Amino acid sequence: MEEIRRRDPRREWVARNRLHPEHASVLAALGGIGGEGAASEWLGPLGILRKNPHAVGFMGPHGIKRIDRSGAQQGGRAAGAARQATHDSRHNVIIESPAFLVAVVPELPGGRLSSHDKDLLGLARRLADVDPEHPGAVLAVVFGEHKEDAFGEAGIDRLLHLSDDAYDGFAPEARLGALAAMEREWRPRHWLLPDSPLGGADLGRRLAVRLGERPATGVWRIESDPTAPLGWRCTARGAAERLDIQRSLPRVALFLAECADPVDETRHAAEPLSLSTAVPSALSRIQDLGQVAVDPAGVALAEAEFILSAGNGVRDWEGFHHAAKVLGATEGASRVVVDDGFMARDRQVGASGTWVTARVYLAIGISGAIQHLQGIQSCDKVVAINLDPGCDMIKRADLAVIGDAAEILAALVAKVEQQRGGQRDAA
Amino acid sequence: MQPERQGIEVAVLVSVGRHPTTGRARRADQDARGLEMALGLEDRLPDSRIHLLHAGPSSLENASALRGYLGMAAGDGTTLDTLTLLEQAEDDDAIPALAEHLAATLPQLVITGTRAEQGEGSGLLPYALAERLGWPLVNGLAAVEKVENGVATLLQALPRGQRRRLQVRLPAIFSVDAAAPAARQSAFGPARRAGIEATPVTAEPDHEQTEWQLTPARKRPKRLKIVKAASARDRFKAAAAKAEGGSGQVLADVSSEQGAEAILALLREEGVLPR
């Protein structure tokens, strides 16, 4: 049993007595337990905290003793080990035989778990871990290809990945067929979906109607209630956001964003799972003809997916507008550019302009004032082209290229045009 | 052989809305957009007919709100002059009555709003109707491009202003939301002159809803940025931190070609470039 700490009063006494012949060896032995070179604090025999001020600190590079009270730096290799431990603080959880299943259908916009999905998975964990003796497992269903590699960190125990062409695009009937097959095979206790327009809002309602359940929609809070059938009560928004509906949690529920905190202390197995029977292919009466090209200039800046933003480093405005057209990006601008009259006021990104939510934000010659960085907080990927390698935008960017903005942009446009031209020739 | 009829029968399901600030009954915004879309279809396809359908009580306040829809069909030769009201009590379930009526009249197209502006407002009605009637359903309709030989080609609104083209075999149910074109004004005179045909129906009260507690919506608590830090120094650093990506890749001393190549690879991986 390692939890019981056995004290050796004699050794402690030797450790306190610096004149004792065995002092050094005892200190080393104690240090091995305590982690630091010598114990600087210990509990005395009478329960009083004793301190050895001489053991505090570490030898600095010039042979001078240094004391860092912040605890961030403790010298030597011990610091590295401690840093490692804080980075990897999640503990692994493996649920071998779950008592029940909580099925989650994340939306995965752009192939990754959105923050809405992560909140929902955090809530699913709460439902699954209600009884620590008999924990349930969170089962997530992923349709089509994805780019996510942290399913376990998000709290998923079992992962059903259905990669088939039938699920691509708008295919509610095929997806519903797969969910119905899951229901037949595993019969999850809960079905949780995000109430987001593209993902769960449509599929969740279809699923609820198919299963004959009356779903709770727009749920933003749950609390445990032993009198309810499933042991939970929920609060849902109704009547165009003007009513709060308190009801017991039904089997199928659609949740708003920020309904719970995402999982951040555990890492789960995300074991791959597959259906034992093939999903019957449904004859679809809805045919997806693919996305339509929309004029990116007509898309509101706040909801544009791909923004090409200009800063003070842009000189060649013709080239910039041409690049936006070729790349199919919505144009944005920094405050300086708008003030100088190169772009319209409604294109300004940042604190006094628009807070953008783009998936990819391409910043050309923007140094990154804090007001601007606030505006791009919720952007997924930031790409910066700038001459100054020390600017704040480079620190924020996922990919930064140091160089002349006009040249790099022209090269990028040439590559895209060349590629598109090649495709046209092939076709 | 009969000449092929171009027009179609469109049923628009309308509800009584609630003005967000004054709280007075009005035409519901999404349903009005749905009717606007149906009127646009009628302009393009001659011989089309629009039926307005509402299930609920026939009180004075409701009637005046419902007349708001009828006032949209004023002027140049629209056939819309009545609204069919399936009369039932306030807390009755509207789905069976509507499904029965639709199954009896068999329109080719049913257009509804996405969510009601009062009551539960769960947005479940189009789905329940589609399941009962066995018709396909498309949500987030932005425009109907054409209707030919019983197949409708339409545009579905996606988030971020994107559009998707779909082909649906009729009969079908379409639901519209705020992405659809805005509704025209409602004219007062035609609205007064139009008629409301009320037919009483037997309906079941919604038992489940009586067990719920309804309260005015509380403001949702804002999520706090929680910093998990062992020491005060870490907490201070987190609070005072400027933007620090840190993990980003920085390409210095590369030619513009190489830089462009790296950016292009990222854009292609994210799939934002138009094909």
XYZ file of C-alpha atoms in Angstrom:
702
model
C 0.000 0.000 0.000
C 1.659 3.165 -1.146
C -0.920 5.533 0.281
C 0.165 4.895 3.874
C 3.179 7.055 4.495
C 5.389 5.510 7.101
C 7.506 7.925 9.031
C 10.936 7.103 10.270
C 11.518 9.471 13.222
C 15.169 8.575 13.439
C 15.837 9.424 9.836
C 13.969 12.690 10.203
C 16.073 13.504 13.180
C 19.234 12.738 11.194
C 17.964 14.910 8.373
C 17.540 17.821 10.765
C 20.974 17.355 12.310
C 23.482 18.709 9.853
C 26.415 17.561 11.974
C 25.338 13.938 11.937
C 27.741 11.703 9.966
C 24.858 10.107 8.029
C 23.204 13.469 7.268
C 24.041 13.565 3.547
C 22.941 10.037 2.738
C 19.692 10.380 4.707
C 18.918 13.650 2.943
C 19.430 11.989 -0.402
C 17.126 9.141 0.586
C 14.444 11.540 1.773
C 14.942 13.682 -1.296
C 14.213 10.698 -3.465
C 10.783 10.547 -1.904
C 10.140 14.259 -1.802
C 11.325 14.958 -5.350
C 13.626 17.900 -4.571
C 17.308 17.685 -3.683
C 16.740 18.201 0.016
C 13.507 18.489 1.913
C 12.861 22.125 2.696
C 9.582 21.489 4.535
C 8.386 18.585 6.600
C 5.939 17.845 9.367
C 7.623 17.742 12.732
C 6.957 15.063 15.337
C 4.437 17.299 17.093
C 2.546 18.033 13.878
C 4.232 21.388 13.395
C 5.477 22.317 9.924
C 9.275 22.566 10.086
C 11.282 24.356 7.408
C 14.876 24.185 6.404
C 15.602 27.531 4.717
C 18.989 26.298 3.554
C 17.400 23.665 1.371
C 15.219 26.190 -0.469
C 16.249 27.295 -3.949
C 18.741 26.072 -6.446
C 22.165 26.964 -7.749
C 21.960 29.389 -10.636
C 24.212 29.311 -13.683
C 26.839 31.569 -12.076
C 27.073 29.564 -8.903
C 24.783 31.923 -7.032
C 21.891 30.509 -5.125
C 18.528 31.501 -6.628
C 15.116 31.308 -4.997
C 12.018 31.488 -7.185
C 8.949 31.791 -4.979
C 6.545 31.444 -7.905
C 7.241 27.747 -8.067
C 7.583 27.943 -11.809
C 11.292 27.276 -11.858
C 12.999 24.924 -9.504
C 16.268 24.452 -11.299
C 17.849 21.396 -12.780
C 15.968 18.579 -14.328
C 13.222 18.526 -11.726
C 11.597 21.515 -13.412
C 11.321 19.728 -16.724
C 9.672 16.738 -15.116
C 7.213 18.957 -13.271
C 6.333 20.820 -16.483
C 5.709 17.504 -18.203
C 3.373 16.444 -15.447
C 1.225 19.591 -15.713
C 0.954 19.188 -19.487
C -0.249 15.625 -19.249
C -2.654 16.038 -16.371
C -5.577 14.202 -17.984
C -6.037 10.724 -16.646
C -7.097 7.905 -18.889
C -10.532 6.401 -18.427
C -11.501 3.133 -20.027
C -15.033 1.860 -19.605
C -14.992 -1.848 -20.410
C -18.598 -2.854 -19.939
C -20.838 0.207 -19.847
C -24.111 0.047 -17.959
C -25.843 2.049 -20.700
C -25.039 4.169 -23.740
C -25.413 7.895 -24.317
C -25.518 8.494 -28.068
C -24.248 11.813 -29.383
C -24.369 12.956 -32.993
C -21.811 15.765 -33.245
C -22.095 18.210 -36.095
C -18.380 18.387 -37.083
C -18.414 21.508 -39.271
C -15.342 21.402 -41.486
C -14.541 17.920 -40.214
C -13.646 18.954 -36.660
C -15.505 19.039 -33.376
C -16.900 22.538 -32.882
C -17.083 24.136 -29.460
C -20.808 23.366 -29.523
C -19.991 19.686 -30.060
C -17.476 19.717 -27.221
C -19.986 21.318 -24.845
C -22.509 18.676 -25.815
C -19.978 15.892 -25.224
C -19.229 17.394 -21.809
C -22.928 17.197 -21.046
C -23.056 13.615 -22.313
C -20.262 12.799 -19.873
C -22.357 14.201 -17.040
C -25.238 11.950 -18.036
C -22.973 8.923 -18.435
C -21.068 9.386 -15.174
C -24.141 9.912 -12.995
C -23.428 6.685 -11.093
C -19.656 6.250 -10.637
C -20.116 2.561 -9.788
C -21.832 1.779 -13.082
C -20.728 4.387 -15.589
C -22.302 4.586 -19.015
C -20.371 5.072 -22.219
C -20.609 8.002 -24.590
C -21.131 6.787 -28.128
C -20.517 9.288 -30.915
C -21.546 8.862 -34.526
C -19.469 10.493 -37.244
C -20.744 10.655 -40.801
C -18.296 10.957 -43.671
C -14.674 12.000 -43.589
C -13.294 13.972 -40.649
C -10.044 15.686 -39.639
C -10.461 15.349 -35.883
C -7.859 13.445 -33.874
C -8.895 14.316 -30.324
C -12.122 12.378 -29.949
C -10.852 10.781 -26.745
C -10.002 14.147 -25.193
C -13.532 15.337 -25.918
C -14.920 12.504 -23.792
C -15.933 9.858 -26.327
C -15.736 6.199 -25.241
C -17.046 4.538 -28.375
C -16.855 5.937 -31.874
C -18.986 4.779 -34.771
C -17.506 6.095 -37.994
C -19.781 5.707 -40.997
C -17.819 6.718 -44.059
C -19.970 6.138 -47.066
C -20.787 8.326 -50.043
C -24.459 8.024 -49.195
C -24.000 10.253 -46.126
C -22.295 13.123 -47.961
C -24.044 16.420 -48.513
C -27.702 16.765 -47.587
C -28.730 13.176 -46.970
C -31.131 13.230 -44.016
C -32.855 10.017 -45.061
C -29.619 7.993 -45.226
C -28.366 9.417 -41.932
C -31.700 8.786 -40.286
C -31.557 5.193 -41.503
C -28.157 4.753 -39.854
C -29.400 6.235 -36.570
C -32.444 3.981 -36.642
C -30.144 0.977 -37.131
C -28.148 2.105 -34.103
C -31.330 2.392 -32.089
C -32.271 -1.173 -32.999
C -28.842 -2.546 -32.167
C -27.873 -0.734 -28.977
C -30.930 1.173 -27.782
C -29.060 4.089 -26.117
C -30.595 5.599 -23.011
C -30.131 9.153 -24.312
C -29.884 10.670 -27.761
C -28.182 14.068 -27.666
C -27.784 16.388 -30.635
C -26.656 19.979 -31.032
C -29.516 22.345 -31.910
C -27.509 23.914 -34.717
C -29.063 24.715 -38.088
C -26.790 22.574 -40.242
C -26.385 19.547 -38.012
C -28.611 18.397 -35.219
C -31.589 20.703 -35.517
C -32.809 18.915 -38.634
C -31.551 15.396 -37.972
C -32.557 15.413 -34.302
C -36.152 16.314 -35.034
C -36.348 13.691 -37.753
C -34.918 11.117 -35.354
C -37.323 12.030 -32.564
C -40.323 11.762 -34.849
C -39.072 8.429 -36.203
C -38.564 7.042 -32.696
C -41.924 8.377 -31.586
C -40.397 10.485 -28.825
C -41.296 14.067 -28.027
C -37.913 15.813 -27.961
C -36.846 18.725 -25.849
C -35.419 21.371 -28.146
C -33.219 24.309 -27.345
C -32.169 22.837 -23.996
C -29.590 24.909 -22.176
C -29.473 23.391 -18.705
C -30.036 20.052 -17.025
C -30.201 19.131 -13.357
C -30.700 15.801 -11.695
C -34.188 14.959 -10.473
C -34.871 11.477 -9.054
C -38.603 11.730 -9.778
C -38.139 12.147 -13.540
C -38.253 9.011 -15.739
C -34.628 9.306 -16.817
C -33.455 10.979 -13.617
C -32.927 14.437 -15.107
C -34.854 17.660 -15.552
C -34.065 20.145 -18.269
C -34.698 23.779 -19.029
C -35.454 24.528 -22.665
C -36.083 27.711 -24.606
C -39.459 28.038 -26.296
C -41.672 30.590 -28.032
C -38.929 32.405 -29.953
C -36.570 32.643 -26.957
C -39.179 34.196 -24.682
C -40.123 31.203 -22.529
C -38.198 28.811 -20.340
C -39.815 25.385 -20.291
C -38.991 23.175 -17.313
C -39.693 19.532 -18.020
C -38.220 16.104 -17.419
C -35.475 15.193 -19.869
C -36.847 13.042 -22.709
C -34.814 10.413 -24.538
C -34.085 12.685 -27.477
C -32.885 16.182 -26.654
C -31.407 19.004 -28.711
C -29.021 21.294 -26.890
C -27.966 24.883 -27.384
C -24.323 25.915 -27.321
C -22.687 26.343 -23.893
C -25.067 23.861 -22.294
C -22.210 22.368 -20.242
C -18.471 22.627 -19.834
C -16.324 20.541 -22.163
C -14.371 17.594 -20.793
C -10.929 18.695 -19.645
C -9.716 16.294 -16.973
C -10.005 12.887 -18.533
C -9.050 11.155 -21.728
C -11.337 8.475 -22.997
C -10.730 5.528 -25.254
C -12.742 6.485 -28.381
C -12.811 2.812 -29.271
C -13.961 2.195 -32.832
C -17.257 0.408 -33.073
C -19.239 -0.913 -35.996
C -22.786 -1.949 -36.675
C -23.283 -5.705 -36.886
C -25.847 -5.397 -39.651
C -25.564 -3.278 -42.758
C -27.683 -0.131 -42.829
C -30.561 -0.678 -45.263
C -30.160 1.818 -48.088
C -33.199 4.034 -48.301
C -34.462 5.292 -51.618
C -33.998 9.036 -51.339
C -36.501 11.434 -52.819
C -34.145 14.332 -52.154
C -31.192 14.670 -54.493
C -28.281 16.895 -53.560
C -26.938 18.750 -56.596
C -24.072 20.294 -54.655
C -23.257 23.742 -53.378
C -23.965 26.794 -55.446
C -21.286 29.412 -55.961
C -22.393 32.556 -54.138
C -20.853 35.959 -54.570
C -18.444 36.221 -51.626
C -18.791 40.004 -51.625
C -22.471 39.580 -50.820
C -21.840 37.460 -47.734
C -21.962 39.383 -44.469
C -18.500 39.742 -42.978
C -19.609 38.354 -39.619
C -20.608 35.025 -41.116
C -18.140 34.687 -43.976
C -16.239 31.422 -43.985
C -13.060 32.602 -45.685
C -11.836 36.175 -45.285
C -8.973 37.868 -47.078
C -8.115 40.850 -44.936
C -5.918 43.790 -45.841
C -3.775 45.883 -43.537
C -1.380 48.742 -43.781
C 1.147 46.540 -45.549
C -0.941 46.321 -48.702
C 0.093 48.697 -51.479
C -1.230 46.950 -54.574
C -5.012 47.281 -54.192
C -5.808 46.051 -57.694
C -3.919 42.861 -56.925
C -5.667 42.481 -53.572
C -9.173 42.746 -55.017
C -8.213 40.401 -57.834
C -6.854 37.898 -55.301
C -10.089 38.015 -53.297
C -12.039 37.308 -56.463
C -9.823 34.404 -57.529
C -9.690 32.826 -54.075
C -13.424 33.294 -53.581
C -12.852 35.092 -50.301
C -14.813 37.822 -48.595
C -12.789 41.011 -48.185
C -11.963 42.418 -44.772
C -9.757 45.257 -43.630
C -7.959 46.642 -40.614
C -8.823 49.964 -39.029
C -5.950 51.892 -40.637
C -6.929 50.845 -44.134
C -10.541 51.843 -43.601
C -9.525 55.199 -42.115
C -7.287 55.848 -45.106
C -10.236 55.257 -47.384
C -9.037 52.184 -49.220
C -11.914 50.035 -48.018
C -15.491 50.665 -46.902
C -16.315 51.010 -43.218
C -18.486 47.891 -43.176
C -15.412 45.824 -44.064
C -13.552 46.688 -40.862
C -12.603 43.724 -38.671
C -12.002 44.209 -34.969
C -13.226 45.972 -31.881
C -15.052 48.885 -33.528
C -15.877 46.900 -36.665
C -17.120 43.363 -37.074
C -16.284 40.353 -34.949
C -15.717 37.689 -37.537
C -16.172 33.930 -37.227
C -14.320 32.781 -40.327
C -12.877 29.312 -40.551
C -9.849 30.633 -42.426
C -8.620 34.197 -41.987
C -5.881 35.307 -44.353
C -4.278 38.488 -42.991
C -2.193 40.431 -45.507
C 0.140 42.996 -44.024
C -1.717 43.293 -40.714
C 0.510 43.679 -37.701
C -2.223 42.710 -35.269
C -3.332 45.459 -32.929
C -5.084 44.042 -29.889
C -8.415 45.462 -31.131
C -7.970 43.569 -34.372
C -6.968 40.334 -32.645
C -10.102 40.580 -30.507
C -12.166 40.664 -33.668
C -10.630 37.441 -34.977
C -10.760 35.553 -31.658
C -13.177 32.938 -32.913
C -11.434 32.290 -36.215
C -10.280 28.729 -36.672
C -7.142 29.078 -38.780
C -5.276 32.332 -39.168
C -2.717 32.741 -41.934
C -0.511 35.830 -41.865
C 1.696 37.336 -44.528
C 3.865 40.060 -43.096
C 7.285 41.634 -43.366
C 7.825 41.987 -39.615
C 8.560 38.628 -37.964
C 8.028 40.043 -34.472
C 4.492 41.361 -34.814
C 1.544 40.097 -32.795
C -0.329 38.721 -35.786
C 2.534 36.290 -36.440
C 2.235 35.062 -32.858
C -1.488 34.470 -33.307
C -1.215 32.882 -36.750
C -1.290 29.157 -37.390
C 0.786 29.689 -40.494
C 2.878 32.795 -41.014
C 4.947 33.669 -44.044
C 7.539 36.411 -43.687
C 7.943 38.305 -46.912
C 6.542 40.871 -49.282
C 2.762 40.626 -49.235
C 2.190 41.643 -52.844
C 4.650 39.102 -54.234
C 3.370 36.193 -52.152
C -0.250 37.033 -52.920
C 0.536 37.250 -56.638
C 2.280 33.863 -56.502
C -0.701 32.371 -54.660
C -3.148 33.734 -57.226
C -0.971 32.452 -60.073
C -0.915 28.970 -58.530
C -4.680 28.868 -58.031
C -5.335 30.121 -61.554
C -2.852 27.668 -63.013
C -4.453 24.788 -61.142
C -7.917 25.831 -62.234
C -6.777 26.264 -65.825
C -5.300 22.774 -65.758
C -8.576 21.363 -64.531
C -10.467 23.126 -67.278
C -8.128 21.676 -69.898
C -8.578 18.206 -68.463
C -12.340 18.605 -68.534
C -54.628 13.846 -74.305
C -55.013 16.641 -71.848
C -52.562 19.522 -71.983
C -50.194 19.292 -69.042
C -51.187 21.601 -66.241
C -48.338 23.808 -65.228
C -49.692 25.054 -61.969
C -49.476 23.336 -58.655
C -51.468 23.324 -55.457
C -49.569 24.951 -52.619
C -50.692 24.857 -49.008
C -49.109 27.393 -46.686
C -49.392 26.637 -42.998
C -49.616 29.868 -41.036
C -49.589 30.588 -37.330
C -50.279 33.512 -35.083
C -47.021 35.250 -34.223
C -46.096 37.469 -31.347
C -44.395 40.804 -31.757
C -41.030 40.629 -29.970
C -41.299 43.989 -28.206
C -44.982 44.777 -27.827
C -46.090 41.159 -27.401
C -49.174 41.718 -29.585
C -50.445 39.086 -31.973
C -49.209 39.561 -35.540
C -48.501 37.492 -38.635
C -45.518 35.287 -37.817
C -42.365 36.366 -39.613
C -41.283 32.970 -40.958
C -44.787 32.007 -42.065
C -45.134 35.314 -43.881
C -41.882 34.565 -45.690
C -43.316 31.188 -46.627
C -46.419 32.839 -48.063
C -44.222 35.305 -49.934
C -42.435 32.373 -51.537
C -45.750 30.754 -52.453
C -46.989 34.018 -54.025
C -43.768 34.195 -56.039
C -44.421 30.659 -57.271
C -47.952 31.596 -58.257
C -46.610 34.464 -60.365
C -44.296 32.146 -62.267
C -46.578 29.140 -62.638
C -50.008 30.070 -63.953
C -52.998 28.065 -62.726
C -51.380 27.572 -59.347
C -53.537 27.797 -56.271
C -52.537 28.788 -52.762
C -54.389 27.543 -49.723
C -53.824 29.129 -46.357
C -54.262 26.806 -43.424
C -54.295 27.468 -39.707
C -55.287 25.284 -36.777
C -56.244 27.043 -33.579
C -58.973 28.951 -31.760
C -60.939 31.621 -33.617
C -60.656 34.527 -31.252
C -60.833 38.142 -32.369
C -57.133 38.718 -31.753
C -56.130 35.628 -33.729
C -58.417 36.515 -36.604
C -56.934 39.976 -36.961
C -53.434 38.504 -36.943
C -54.382 35.895 -39.547
C -55.890 38.579 -41.772
C -52.353 39.940 -42.007
C -51.523 37.026 -44.297
C -54.599 37.552 -46.456
C -53.625 41.183 -46.921
C -50.433 40.102 -48.639
C -52.360 38.742 -51.620
C -53.856 42.071 -52.645
C -54.035 43.165 -56.275
C -53.079 41.677 -59.590
C -55.081 38.524 -59.999
C -54.122 36.296 -57.113
C -56.554 33.559 -56.300
C -55.963 33.767 -52.587
C -58.999 35.212 -50.850
C -59.833 32.851 -48.006
C -58.075 31.160 -45.144
C -59.111 27.763 -43.848
C -59.261 27.753 -40.086
C -59.404 24.371 -38.367
C -61.088 25.477 -35.185
C -59.862 23.873 -31.995
C -59.031 24.899 -28.453
C -55.905 26.821 -27.495
C -53.953 23.904 -25.999
C -55.068 21.228 -28.459
C -52.566 19.319 -30.544
C -52.563 20.849 -34.033
C -50.697 18.042 -35.790
C -53.510 15.445 -36.229
C -55.978 18.013 -37.531
C -53.486 19.452 -40.034
C -52.325 16.023 -41.170
C -55.903 14.916 -41.720
C -56.754 18.029 -43.695
C -53.627 17.750 -45.858
C -54.237 14.067 -46.503
C -57.765 14.922 -47.638
C -56.896 17.866 -49.888
C -53.521 16.518 -51.124
C -51.625 19.668 -52.105
C -48.394 19.089 -54.006
C -46.397 21.465 -51.888
C -46.676 22.433 -48.224
C -44.722 25.447 -47.007
C -44.355 26.196 -43.300
C -42.221 28.336 -41.052
C -39.499 26.660 -39.047
C -40.668 27.545 -35.544
C -43.748 29.061 -33.989
C -43.367 32.356 -32.165
C -45.442 31.293 -29.197
C -46.274 28.123 -27.315
C -43.644 25.430 -27.240
C -41.996 26.608 -30.448
C -40.029 23.410 -30.824
C -40.143 23.455 -34.611
C -41.382 19.887 -34.637
C -44.576 20.378 -36.635
C -43.161 20.066 -40.191
C -41.261 16.939 -39.170
C -44.289 15.338 -37.564
C -46.400 16.122 -40.632
C -43.730 14.746 -42.976
C -43.535 11.534 -40.982
C -47.317 11.126 -40.868
C -47.836 11.846 -44.553
C -44.648 10.056 -45.640
C -43.479 13.054 -47.665
C -39.896 14.316 -47.990
C -39.016 17.427 -46.023
C -36.455 20.120 -46.748
C -35.580 22.685 -44.113
C -34.091 26.136 -44.555
C -35.586 26.816 -47.973
C -34.118 29.942 -49.611
C -35.707 29.862 -53.071
C -37.689 27.593 -55.374
C -35.959 27.729 -58.754
C -38.411 25.722 -60.821
C -41.097 23.064 -60.645
C -41.252 20.677 -63.586
C -42.937 17.299 -64.006
C -43.498 16.884 -60.301
C -39.886 17.629 -59.385
C -38.935 20.859 -57.625
C -35.458 22.336 -57.896
C -34.711 24.550 -54.937
C -31.990 26.309 -53.028
C -31.384 25.464 -49.405
C -29.749 28.033 -47.149
C -26.636 26.894 -45.304
C -24.911 28.799 -42.527
C -22.433 31.481 -43.587
C -24.548 32.635 -46.506
C -23.915 29.522 -48.581
C -26.562 27.861 -50.748
C -27.113 24.264 -51.795
C -29.175 23.115 -54.770
C -31.560 20.217 -54.182
C -34.040 18.321 -56.293
C -37.105 17.026 -54.511
C -39.904 14.864 -55.802
C -43.312 16.295 -54.989
C -45.430 16.141 -52.884
C -43.091 17.576 -50.293
C -42.950 19.794 -47.239
C -40.628 22.793 -47.214
C -39.853 24.866 -44.159
C -38.489 28.390 -44.429
C -36.477 30.390 -41.944
C -34.954 33.846 -41.873
C -32.839 33.119 -44.970
C -35.903 33.256 -47.225
C -36.756 36.590 -48.902
C -38.567 39.047 -46.647
C -42.341 39.177 -46.803
C -44.160 42.004 -48.559
C -46.368 44.444 -46.699
C -49.873 43.467 -45.788
C -52.628 45.675 -47.237
C -55.374 46.543 -44.807
C -58.403 46.742 -47.142
C -58.031 43.364 -48.858
C -57.286 41.841 -45.482
C -60.618 43.156 -44.159
C -62.533 41.975 -47.215
C -61.049 38.466 -47.298
C -62.900 35.653 -45.597
C -61.943 33.115 -42.990
C -63.626 29.736 -43.376
C -63.802 28.144 -39.954
C -64.483 24.409 -39.666
C -64.575 22.947 -36.174
C -62.473 19.803 -35.742
C -62.234 17.393 -32.861
C -58.786 17.491 -31.341
C -56.979 15.958 -28.435
C -55.601 18.270 -25.786
C -51.820 18.170 -25.454
C -51.581 16.318 -22.108
C -47.815 16.289 -21.850
C -47.547 20.040 -22.079
C -49.742 20.524 -19.015
C -47.016 18.954 -16.848
C -44.421 21.497 -17.884
C -43.607 24.673 -16.015
C -43.444 27.726 -18.219
C -41.604 30.807 -17.007
C -40.451 33.928 -18.808
C -37.020 33.281 -20.264
C -34.185 33.974 -17.880
C -31.040 35.499 -19.172
C -28.517 32.737 -19.666
C -25.446 33.005 -17.500
C -22.411 34.050 -19.445
C -19.669 31.507 -19.437
C -16.663 32.615 -17.453
C -13.204 32.002 -18.700
C -11.988 29.571 -16.093
C -8.239 29.325 -15.776
C -7.016 26.160 -14.179
C -3.723 27.156 -12.678
C -1.844 25.748 -9.757
C -0.201 28.979 -8.680
C -1.049 32.638 -8.479
C 1.683 33.361 -10.994
C 0.037 31.152 -13.623
C -3.331 32.745 -12.990
C -1.842 36.198 -13.358
C -0.088 35.236 -16.546
C -3.301 33.842 -17.989
C -5.238 36.980 -17.087
C -2.627 39.384 -18.416
C -1.669 37.351 -21.455
C -1.700 38.949 -24.862
C -2.523 36.766 -27.814
C 0.035 34.040 -27.997
C -0.419 31.339 -30.532
C 2.965 29.843 -30.038
C 2.107 26.663 -31.865
C 1.947 28.335 -35.261
C 4.348 27.573 -38.050
C 6.480 30.526 -39.159
C 8.133 30.461 -42.570
C 10.965 32.973 -42.647
C 13.560 33.323 -45.410
C 11.519 31.478 -48.002
C 10.841 32.538 -51.540
C 7.398 33.877 -52.326
C 6.755 30.722 -54.351
C 7.381 28.476 -51.354
C 5.290 30.700 -49.108
C 2.405 30.655 -51.562
C 2.706 26.881 -51.825
C 2.397 26.487 -48.043
C -0.630 28.785 -47.883
C -2.263 27.003 -50.796
C -1.770 23.654 -49.084
C -3.517 24.961 -45.952
C -6.392 26.486 -47.931
C -6.859 23.254 -49.822
C -6.786 21.202 -46.637
C -9.487 23.402 -45.140
C -11.497 23.155 -48.327
C -12.309 26.849 -48.651
C -11.152 27.288 -52.226
C -13.952 27.136 -54.796
C -13.660 24.231 -57.170
